[in-house]
Amino acid sequence: MTEGCIRAAVDAIHSTPTKAVVYLSGGASQALGWLMSLPGASNTILEVVVPYSKNSMTQLLGKVRLLNPACSLHSFFSFLIYGYSYVINTFQSMFGKAGLPVLGVGFTGSLATTYTKHGDHRFYLSTRTCDRLWTSSVTLLKGLRTREEEDRVSSHFLLKAISDACKVSATFSSELYESEVPDEYERQVDEDEELQQIIDGKLCMKIYDFSGDKDTASERMVILPGSFNPLHDGHLRLSEIASRERPSCVEGDIMALSLTSDIPINTEW
């Protein structure tokens, strides 16, 4: 992949409204340089986290999940869920746009190093948007590339994955050998699954875009959040005041988690 193609891809990514958080360890470091060194990086990159040591990985994920935390499927998917949840939870309200496209990116790799590895040289890569989950795993042929060359191959994959997630057209040429076939998987994420992730604590909110002509003024409601257990005079007073603005259009929003204790709440309005 030429430098011109890389620049064109990065420029196209930065021209989109997508905001991304990237969690990366063990490779694809050149992709970060490409993304950050060209003008417009702040249009796309909200945060990049590189937990490289075992202690850093443990601190991020909460515990050692496998014997090789730097490149394992469990840690990889933890990266992805953590990154997507973080960008939703932390940055959505900052920009104040419910329809703002956000992207979580997870990458973990085990590439060539200063000693001969017993296991494969491989990497896992995935992107998550509001409606799409895409993953890919690649096992590289050992001994055919330097560490820098393996890092460049994985960097191309990372850049292409971000381009695809941002829905931009970019020219990429594979630097893999014929036998190095990526194992890719893609599926759409439906609303029920996102709501289940809220219940499971993996996400803290579900973003809905109410812009445009999706509803009329008469259909809009006032939503009052709370546990409503017990329902007291303060709740009723709030409902009364809100009803003056939207008669018969006031609803209670029961939170899945307590704001103070993180204990699941099972209550009714």
Short mmCIF file of C-alpha atoms in Angstrom, two decimals, residues 108-260:
data_model
loop_
_atom_site.label_atom_id
_atom_site.label_comp_id
_atom_site.label_asym_id
_atom_site.label_seq_id
_atom_site.Cartn_x
_atom_site.Cartn_y
_atom_site.Cartn_z
CA THR A 108 -4.53 -7.24 20.03
CA GLY A 109 -1.58 -9.00 18.45
CA SER A 110 1.33 -11.34 19.04
CA LEU A 111 3.97 -10.47 16.44
CA ALA A 112 7.67 -11.14 15.89
CA THR A 113 9.90 -10.07 18.76
CA THR A 114 13.49 -10.38 20.03
CA TYR A 115 13.17 -14.13 20.57
CA THR A 116 11.61 -17.03 18.68
CA LYS A 117 8.03 -17.57 19.75
CA HIS A 118 6.62 -21.06 20.19
CA GLY A 119 3.12 -19.99 19.17
CA ASP A 120 1.72 -18.36 16.07
CA HIS A 121 2.27 -14.81 14.96
CA ARG A 122 -1.30 -13.53 14.84
CA PHE A 123 -3.62 -10.65 15.52
CA TYR A 124 -7.29 -10.04 16.23
CA LEU A 125 -9.11 -6.94 15.07
CA SER A 126 -12.67 -5.73 15.39
CA THR A 127 -14.90 -2.70 15.06
CA ARG A 128 -18.25 -2.00 16.68
CA THR A 129 -20.77 0.64 15.67
CA CYS A 130 -24.36 1.11 16.78
CA ASP A 131 -25.62 -1.50 14.33
CA ARG A 132 -22.63 -3.56 13.20
CA LEU A 133 -20.04 -5.89 14.72
CA TRP A 134 -17.11 -6.92 12.52
CA THR A 135 -14.19 -9.12 13.55
CA SER A 136 -11.15 -10.58 11.83
CA SER A 137 -8.31 -12.83 12.91
CA VAL A 138 -5.13 -13.35 10.90
CA THR A 139 -2.34 -15.88 11.45
CA LEU A 140 0.92 -14.84 9.78
CA LEU A 141 3.59 -17.18 8.43
CA LYS A 142 6.47 -17.19 10.88
CA GLY A 143 9.97 -16.15 9.88
CA LEU A 144 9.04 -14.39 6.64
CA ARG A 145 8.79 -10.83 7.96
CA THR A 146 10.52 -8.58 10.43
CA ARG A 147 8.60 -7.14 13.36
CA GLU A 148 8.28 -3.84 11.52
CA GLU A 149 6.88 -5.61 8.46
CA GLU A 150 4.35 -7.57 10.52
CA ASP A 151 3.35 -4.38 12.28
CA ARG A 152 2.81 -2.70 8.91
CA VAL A 153 0.58 -5.55 7.70
CA SER A 154 -1.55 -5.31 10.84
CA SER A 155 -1.60 -1.52 10.53
CA HIS A 156 -3.05 -1.79 7.03
CA PHE A 157 -5.78 -4.06 8.40
CA LEU A 158 -6.58 -1.63 11.20
CA LEU A 159 -6.77 1.34 8.84
CA LYS A 160 -9.01 -0.57 6.41
CA ALA A 161 -11.30 -1.66 9.23
CA ILE A 162 -11.71 1.92 10.42
CA SER A 163 -12.35 3.06 6.84
CA ASP A 164 -15.05 0.43 6.41
CA ALA A 165 -16.65 1.34 9.74
CA CYS A 166 -16.67 5.02 8.70
CA LYS A 167 -18.24 3.97 5.37
CA VAL A 168 -15.61 5.62 3.19
CA SER A 169 -14.10 4.31 -0.03
CA ALA A 170 -10.37 3.68 0.07
CA THR A 171 -7.93 1.64 -2.01
CA PHE A 172 -6.13 -1.09 -0.08
CA SER A 173 -3.82 -3.78 -1.39
CA SER A 174 -3.30 -6.89 0.72
CA GLU A 175 0.26 -7.68 1.77
CA LEU A 176 -0.66 -11.18 2.91
CA TYR A 177 0.65 -14.36 1.37
CA GLU A 178 -1.86 -16.64 -0.34
CA SER A 179 -2.08 -19.01 2.62
CA GLU A 180 -2.64 -16.17 5.12
CA VAL A 181 -6.41 -16.02 4.82
CA PRO A 182 -8.23 -13.71 7.26
CA ASP A 183 -11.02 -15.35 9.25
CA GLU A 184 -13.70 -12.67 9.18
CA TYR A 185 -17.10 -12.44 10.79
CA GLU A 186 -19.79 -9.78 10.55
CA ARG A 187 -23.26 -9.41 11.94
CA GLN A 188 -25.81 -6.71 12.51
CA VAL A 189 -26.56 -5.68 16.09
CA ASP A 190 -30.28 -5.33 16.74
CA GLU A 191 -32.04 -3.24 19.32
CA ASP A 192 -32.93 -6.16 21.58
CA GLU A 193 -29.27 -7.10 21.86
CA GLU A 194 -28.27 -3.56 22.82
CA LEU A 195 -30.97 -3.47 25.48
CA GLN A 196 -29.69 -6.79 26.85
CA GLN A 197 -26.18 -5.30 26.99
CA ILE A 198 -27.58 -2.46 29.09
CA ILE A 199 -29.11 -4.98 31.49
CA ASP A 200 -25.80 -6.90 31.59
CA GLY A 201 -23.92 -3.70 32.42
CA LYS A 202 -21.87 -3.63 29.20
CA LEU A 203 -23.53 -0.40 28.06
CA CYS A 204 -25.11 2.30 30.19
CA MET A 205 -27.39 3.78 27.54
CA LYS A 206 -29.04 3.23 24.21
CA ILE A 207 -28.90 6.19 21.82
CA TYR A 208 -32.02 7.02 19.84
CA ASP A 209 -32.12 9.63 17.10
CA PHE A 210 -35.40 11.51 17.26
CA SER A 211 -34.43 14.12 14.67
CA GLY A 212 -36.34 14.61 11.45
CA ASP A 213 -39.96 13.70 10.85
CA LYS A 214 -40.01 10.44 12.74
CA ASP A 215 -42.68 11.78 15.09
CA THR A 216 -45.02 14.73 15.39
CA ALA A 217 -45.14 17.28 18.16
CA SER A 218 -48.27 15.61 19.56
CA GLU A 219 -46.41 12.29 19.90
CA ARG A 220 -43.48 13.66 21.90
CA MET A 221 -43.41 12.90 25.60
CA VAL A 222 -41.81 14.17 28.77
CA ILE A 223 -39.75 11.43 30.43
CA LEU A 224 -39.09 11.54 34.17
CA PRO A 225 -36.21 9.28 35.31
CA GLY A 226 -36.19 7.64 38.71
CA SER A 227 -36.63 4.44 40.68
CA PHE A 228 -40.20 5.30 41.85
CA ASN A 229 -39.89 2.89 44.75
CA PRO A 230 -41.82 4.09 46.58
CA LEU A 231 -43.78 6.54 44.45
CA HIS A 232 -44.01 9.71 46.60
CA ASP A 233 -45.45 13.21 46.47
CA GLY A 234 -42.34 14.60 44.79
CA HIS A 235 -42.77 12.26 41.84
CA LEU A 236 -46.43 13.20 41.51
CA ARG A 237 -45.61 16.91 41.69
CA LEU A 238 -43.04 16.56 38.92
CA SER A 239 -45.58 14.72 36.81
CA GLU A 240 -48.17 17.43 37.43
CA ILE A 241 -45.82 20.22 36.36
CA ALA A 242 -44.65 18.31 33.28
CA SER A 243 -48.26 17.61 32.29
CA ARG A 244 -48.85 21.31 31.91
CA GLU A 245 -46.43 21.29 29.00
CA ARG A 246 -47.44 17.92 27.55
CA PRO A 247 -50.88 16.87 28.77
CA SER A 248 -51.27 13.08 28.87
CA CYS A 249 -47.70 12.65 27.54
CA VAL A 250 -45.68 12.12 30.72
CA GLU A 251 -43.93 8.80 31.28
CA GLY A 252 -41.68 7.44 33.99
CA ASP A 253 -38.28 6.06 32.99
CA ILE A 254 -37.19 3.27 35.34
CA MET A 255 -33.39 2.96 35.36
CA ALA A 256 -31.81 -0.45 34.92
CA LEU A 257 -29.05 0.54 37.35
CA SER A 258 -29.05 2.78 40.40
CA LEU A 259 -27.04 5.96 39.88
CA THR A 260 -25.59 5.67 43.36
#
